[in-house]
Tab-separated table of C-alpha atoms in Angstrom:
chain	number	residue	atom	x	y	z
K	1	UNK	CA	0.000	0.000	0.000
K	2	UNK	CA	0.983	3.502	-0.956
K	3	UNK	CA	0.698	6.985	1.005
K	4	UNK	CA	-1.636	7.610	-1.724
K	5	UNK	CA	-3.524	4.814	-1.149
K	6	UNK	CA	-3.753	4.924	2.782
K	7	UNK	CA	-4.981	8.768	2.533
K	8	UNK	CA	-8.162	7.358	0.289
K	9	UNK	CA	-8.460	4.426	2.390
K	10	UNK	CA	-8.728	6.800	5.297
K	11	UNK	CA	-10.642	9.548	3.798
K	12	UNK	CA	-13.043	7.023	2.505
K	13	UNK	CA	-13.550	5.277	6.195
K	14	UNK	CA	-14.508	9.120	7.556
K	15	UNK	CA	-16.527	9.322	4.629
K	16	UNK	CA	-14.727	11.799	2.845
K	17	UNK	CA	-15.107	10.414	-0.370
K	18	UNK	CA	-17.412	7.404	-1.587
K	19	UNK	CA	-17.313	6.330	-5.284
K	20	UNK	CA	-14.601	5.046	-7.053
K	21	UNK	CA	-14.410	8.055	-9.032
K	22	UNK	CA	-13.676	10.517	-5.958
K	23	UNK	CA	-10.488	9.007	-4.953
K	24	UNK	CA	-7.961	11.536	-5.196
K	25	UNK	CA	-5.024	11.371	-7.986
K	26	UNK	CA	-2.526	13.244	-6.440
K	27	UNK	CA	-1.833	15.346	-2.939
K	28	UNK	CA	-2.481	18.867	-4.745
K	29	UNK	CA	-6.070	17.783	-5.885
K	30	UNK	CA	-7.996	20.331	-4.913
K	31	UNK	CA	-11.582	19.182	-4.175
K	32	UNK	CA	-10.338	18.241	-0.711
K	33	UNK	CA	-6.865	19.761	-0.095
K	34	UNK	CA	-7.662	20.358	3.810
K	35	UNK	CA	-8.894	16.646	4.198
K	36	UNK	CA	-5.896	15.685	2.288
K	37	UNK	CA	-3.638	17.293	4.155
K	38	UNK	CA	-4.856	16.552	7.700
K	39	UNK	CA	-5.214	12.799	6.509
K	40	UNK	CA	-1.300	13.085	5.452
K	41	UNK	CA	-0.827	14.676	9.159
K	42	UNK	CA	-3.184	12.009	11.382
K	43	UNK	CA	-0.918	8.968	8.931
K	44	UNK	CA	2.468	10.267	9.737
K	45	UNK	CA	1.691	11.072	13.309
K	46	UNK	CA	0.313	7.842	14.007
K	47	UNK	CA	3.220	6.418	12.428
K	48	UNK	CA	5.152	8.357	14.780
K	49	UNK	CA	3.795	6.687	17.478
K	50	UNK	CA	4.178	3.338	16.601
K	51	UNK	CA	7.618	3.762	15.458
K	52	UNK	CA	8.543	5.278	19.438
K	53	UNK	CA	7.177	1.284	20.178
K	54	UNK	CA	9.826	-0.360	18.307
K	55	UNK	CA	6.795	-2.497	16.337
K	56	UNK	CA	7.675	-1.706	13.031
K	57	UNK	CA	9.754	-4.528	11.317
K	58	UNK	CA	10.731	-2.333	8.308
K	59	UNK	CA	12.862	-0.288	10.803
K	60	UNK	CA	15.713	-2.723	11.335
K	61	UNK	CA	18.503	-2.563	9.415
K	62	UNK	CA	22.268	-2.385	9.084
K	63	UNK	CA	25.069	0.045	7.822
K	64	UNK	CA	28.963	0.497	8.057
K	65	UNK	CA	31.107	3.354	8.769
K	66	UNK	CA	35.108	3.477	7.752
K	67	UNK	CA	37.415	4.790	10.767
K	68	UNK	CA	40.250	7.687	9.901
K	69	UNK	CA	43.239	7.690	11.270
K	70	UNK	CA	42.912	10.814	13.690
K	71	UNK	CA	39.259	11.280	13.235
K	72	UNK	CA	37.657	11.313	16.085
K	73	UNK	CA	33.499	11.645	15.379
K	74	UNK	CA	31.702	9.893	12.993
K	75	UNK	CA	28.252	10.516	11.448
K	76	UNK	CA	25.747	8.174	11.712
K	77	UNK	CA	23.490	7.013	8.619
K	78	UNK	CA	20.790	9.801	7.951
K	79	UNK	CA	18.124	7.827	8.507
K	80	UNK	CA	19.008	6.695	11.707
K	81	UNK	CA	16.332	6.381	14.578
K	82	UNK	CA	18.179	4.632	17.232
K	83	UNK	CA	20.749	1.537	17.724
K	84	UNK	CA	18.968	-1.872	17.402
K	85	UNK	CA	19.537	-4.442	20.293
K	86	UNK	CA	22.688	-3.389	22.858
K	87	UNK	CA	24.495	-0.723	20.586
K	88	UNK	CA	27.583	-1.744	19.342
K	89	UNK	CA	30.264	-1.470	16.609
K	90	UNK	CA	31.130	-4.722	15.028
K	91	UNK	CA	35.263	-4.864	13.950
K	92	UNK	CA	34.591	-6.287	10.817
K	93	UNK	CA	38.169	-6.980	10.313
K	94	UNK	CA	39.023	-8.556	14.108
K	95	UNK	CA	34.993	-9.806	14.679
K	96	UNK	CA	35.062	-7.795	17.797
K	97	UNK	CA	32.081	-5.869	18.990
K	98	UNK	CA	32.494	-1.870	20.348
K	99	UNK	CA	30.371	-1.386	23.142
K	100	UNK	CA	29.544	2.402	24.293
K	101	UNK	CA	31.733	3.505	27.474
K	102	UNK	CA	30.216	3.586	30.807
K	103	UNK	CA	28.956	7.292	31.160
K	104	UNK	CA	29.706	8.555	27.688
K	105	UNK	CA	31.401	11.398	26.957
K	106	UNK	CA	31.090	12.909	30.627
K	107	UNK	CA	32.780	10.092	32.544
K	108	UNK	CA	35.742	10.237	29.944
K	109	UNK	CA	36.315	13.923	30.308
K	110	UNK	CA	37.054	12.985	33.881
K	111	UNK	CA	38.601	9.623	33.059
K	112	UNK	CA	41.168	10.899	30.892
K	113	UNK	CA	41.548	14.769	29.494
K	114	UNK	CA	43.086	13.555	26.520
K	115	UNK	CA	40.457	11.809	25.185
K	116	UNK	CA	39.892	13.781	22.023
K	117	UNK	CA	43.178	13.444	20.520
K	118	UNK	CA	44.851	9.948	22.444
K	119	UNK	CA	45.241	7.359	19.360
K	120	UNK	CA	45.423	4.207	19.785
K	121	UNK	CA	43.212	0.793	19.529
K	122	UNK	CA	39.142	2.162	19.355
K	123	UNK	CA	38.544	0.283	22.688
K	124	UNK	CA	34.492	2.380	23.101
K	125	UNK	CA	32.393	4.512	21.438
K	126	UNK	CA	30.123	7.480	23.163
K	127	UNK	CA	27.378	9.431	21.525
K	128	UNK	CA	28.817	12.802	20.346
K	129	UNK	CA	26.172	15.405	20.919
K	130	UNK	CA	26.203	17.956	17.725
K	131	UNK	CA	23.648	19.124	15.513
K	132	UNK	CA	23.611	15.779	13.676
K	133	UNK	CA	23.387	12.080	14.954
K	134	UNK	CA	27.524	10.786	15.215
K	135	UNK	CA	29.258	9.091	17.949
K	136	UNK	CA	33.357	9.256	19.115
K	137	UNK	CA	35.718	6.744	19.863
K	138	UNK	CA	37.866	6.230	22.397
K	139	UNK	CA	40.735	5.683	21.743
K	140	UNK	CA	40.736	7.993	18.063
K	141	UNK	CA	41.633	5.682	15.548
K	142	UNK	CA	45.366	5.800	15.336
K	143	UNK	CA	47.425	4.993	11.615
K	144	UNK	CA	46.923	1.026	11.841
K	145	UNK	CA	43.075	1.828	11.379
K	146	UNK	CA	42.731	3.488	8.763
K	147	UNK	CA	40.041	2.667	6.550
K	148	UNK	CA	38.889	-0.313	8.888
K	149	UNK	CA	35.450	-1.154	8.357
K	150	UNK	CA	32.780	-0.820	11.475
K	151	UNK	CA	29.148	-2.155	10.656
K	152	UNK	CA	26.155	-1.567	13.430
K	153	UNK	CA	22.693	-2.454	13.415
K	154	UNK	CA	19.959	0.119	13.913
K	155	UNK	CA	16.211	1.052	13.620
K	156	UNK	CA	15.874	3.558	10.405
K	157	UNK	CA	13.537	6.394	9.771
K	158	UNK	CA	9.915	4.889	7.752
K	159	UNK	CA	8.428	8.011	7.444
K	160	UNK	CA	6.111	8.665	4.880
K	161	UNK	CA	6.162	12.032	2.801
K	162	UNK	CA	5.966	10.811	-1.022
K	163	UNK	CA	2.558	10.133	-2.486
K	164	UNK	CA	4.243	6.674	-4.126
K	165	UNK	CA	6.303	5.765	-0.503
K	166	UNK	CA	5.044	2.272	1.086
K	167	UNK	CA	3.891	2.095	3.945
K	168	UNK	CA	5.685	0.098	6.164
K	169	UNK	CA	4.030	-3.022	6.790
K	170	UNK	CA	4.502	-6.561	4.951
K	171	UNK	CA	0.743	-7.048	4.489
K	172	UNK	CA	-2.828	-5.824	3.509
K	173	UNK	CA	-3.910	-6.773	7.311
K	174	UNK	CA	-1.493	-4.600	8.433
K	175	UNK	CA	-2.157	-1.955	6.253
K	176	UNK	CA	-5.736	-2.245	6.802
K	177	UNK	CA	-5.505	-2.184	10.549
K	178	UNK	CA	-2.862	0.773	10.368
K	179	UNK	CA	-5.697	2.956	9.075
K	180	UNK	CA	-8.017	2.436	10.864
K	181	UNK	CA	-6.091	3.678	13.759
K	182	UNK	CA	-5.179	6.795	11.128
K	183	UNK	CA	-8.736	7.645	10.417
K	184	UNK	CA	-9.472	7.769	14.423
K	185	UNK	CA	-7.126	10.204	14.535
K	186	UNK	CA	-8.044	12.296	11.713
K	187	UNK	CA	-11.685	12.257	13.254
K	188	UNK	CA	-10.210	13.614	16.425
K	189	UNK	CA	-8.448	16.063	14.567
K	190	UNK	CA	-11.434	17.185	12.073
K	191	UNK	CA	-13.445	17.415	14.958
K	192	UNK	CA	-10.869	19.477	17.766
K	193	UNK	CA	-11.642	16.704	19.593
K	194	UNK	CA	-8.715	16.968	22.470
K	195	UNK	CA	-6.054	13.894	21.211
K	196	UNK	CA	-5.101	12.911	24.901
K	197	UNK	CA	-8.718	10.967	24.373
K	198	UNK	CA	-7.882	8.968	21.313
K	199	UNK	CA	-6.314	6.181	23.678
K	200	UNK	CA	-9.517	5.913	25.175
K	201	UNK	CA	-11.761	5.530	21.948
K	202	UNK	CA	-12.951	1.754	21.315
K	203	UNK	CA	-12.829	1.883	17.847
K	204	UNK	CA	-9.027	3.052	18.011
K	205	UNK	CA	-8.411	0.711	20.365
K	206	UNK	CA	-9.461	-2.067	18.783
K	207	UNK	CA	-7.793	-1.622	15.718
K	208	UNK	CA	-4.449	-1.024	17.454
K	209	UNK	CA	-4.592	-4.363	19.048
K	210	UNK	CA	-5.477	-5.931	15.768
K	211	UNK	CA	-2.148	-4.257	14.692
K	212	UNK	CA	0.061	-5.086	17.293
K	213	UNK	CA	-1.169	-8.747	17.073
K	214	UNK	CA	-0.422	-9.138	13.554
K	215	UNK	CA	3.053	-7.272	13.837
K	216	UNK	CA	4.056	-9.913	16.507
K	217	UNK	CA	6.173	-12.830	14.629
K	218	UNK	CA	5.273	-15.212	17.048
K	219	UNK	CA	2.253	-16.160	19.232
């Protein structure tokens, strides 16, 4: 299922539209821009929510980084969320996992005051707070590591903007169940209903168990 097709889907549950021939084309139709656009909102938002649960399994995935010899911060992938499992660095070249140091960044500035420039063996990483996701490494990758080759496993961004992105899920149940929990929340929204309620609706309720049932793998 498309963006596309989970705005109809949801316009069409609140009534919005009805005959085949009243399904919108595009996001810029303008017959029903506002509904359009809340219905984008009330799908990405409720995406949002989900995705702070850890349920999607679209989110997991892996990527690499290369270490420089003297660098000490590396960016992270842009679409990353969050680490998957106990975050880690895997020494692709050794098979030995980087675990994050005890404290981060603050315990080392106490630890040692030359942790920004002492090269050496990367023995931990911390999370370097910047204006973009990267973490440091401790010790900075001396000459011997140059180029080495660090993979990690995190959750990635499955955000929605794109009339033709998919929607995360493996399956029309899934889909299906997603928007009905969507179209709640676009009815709260239509309506300045107050959204702290939504949790409490039936209807919403119901189709977020149906959800989380079918995104479980096992019983």
């Amino acid at each position: 299922m498309t963006f596309l097709e989970a705005v109809n889907r949801l316009l069409r549950i609140n009534t919005i539209i009805r005959g085949d021939d009243d399904a919108i084309t595009t996001f810029s139709d303008t017959q029903h821009s506002a509904d359009i656009s809340l219905a984008q909102i009330a799908i990405q938002d409720e995406l949002t929510e989900i995705i702070s649960e850890k349920l999607i399994p679209y989110e997991h995935t892996t990527d690499t980084i290369a270490l420089v010899s003297g660098q000490r911060s590396y960016a992270l992938n842009t679409n990353f969320i969050r680490f998957f499992g106990t975050p880690s660095f895997l020494d692709t070249t050794d098979n030995t996992l980087i675990f994050e140091h005890k404290g981060g960044e603050q315990a080392l500035m106490i630890l040692d005051t030359y942790y920004k420039t002492v090269t050496g063996s990367p023995m931990y990483f911390y999370w370097d707070n910047t204006t973009t996701k990267k973490v440091g490494f401790y010790n900075v990758p001396s000459a011997s590591f140059d180029s080495r080759s660090l993979s990690y496993d995190y959750e990635k961004s499955v955000m929605v903007t794109s009339s033709t992105d998919t929607m995360p899920f493996h399956n029309n149940e899934e889909n299906y169940a997603f928007v009905s929990m969507a179209a709640q929340r676009f009815k709260f929204m239509n309506e300045k209903k107050e959204l702290g309620e939504l949790m409490h609706n039936s209807t919403y309720g119901n189709a977020k168990s149906r959800l989380y049932a079918l995104l479980r793998w096992k019983n």
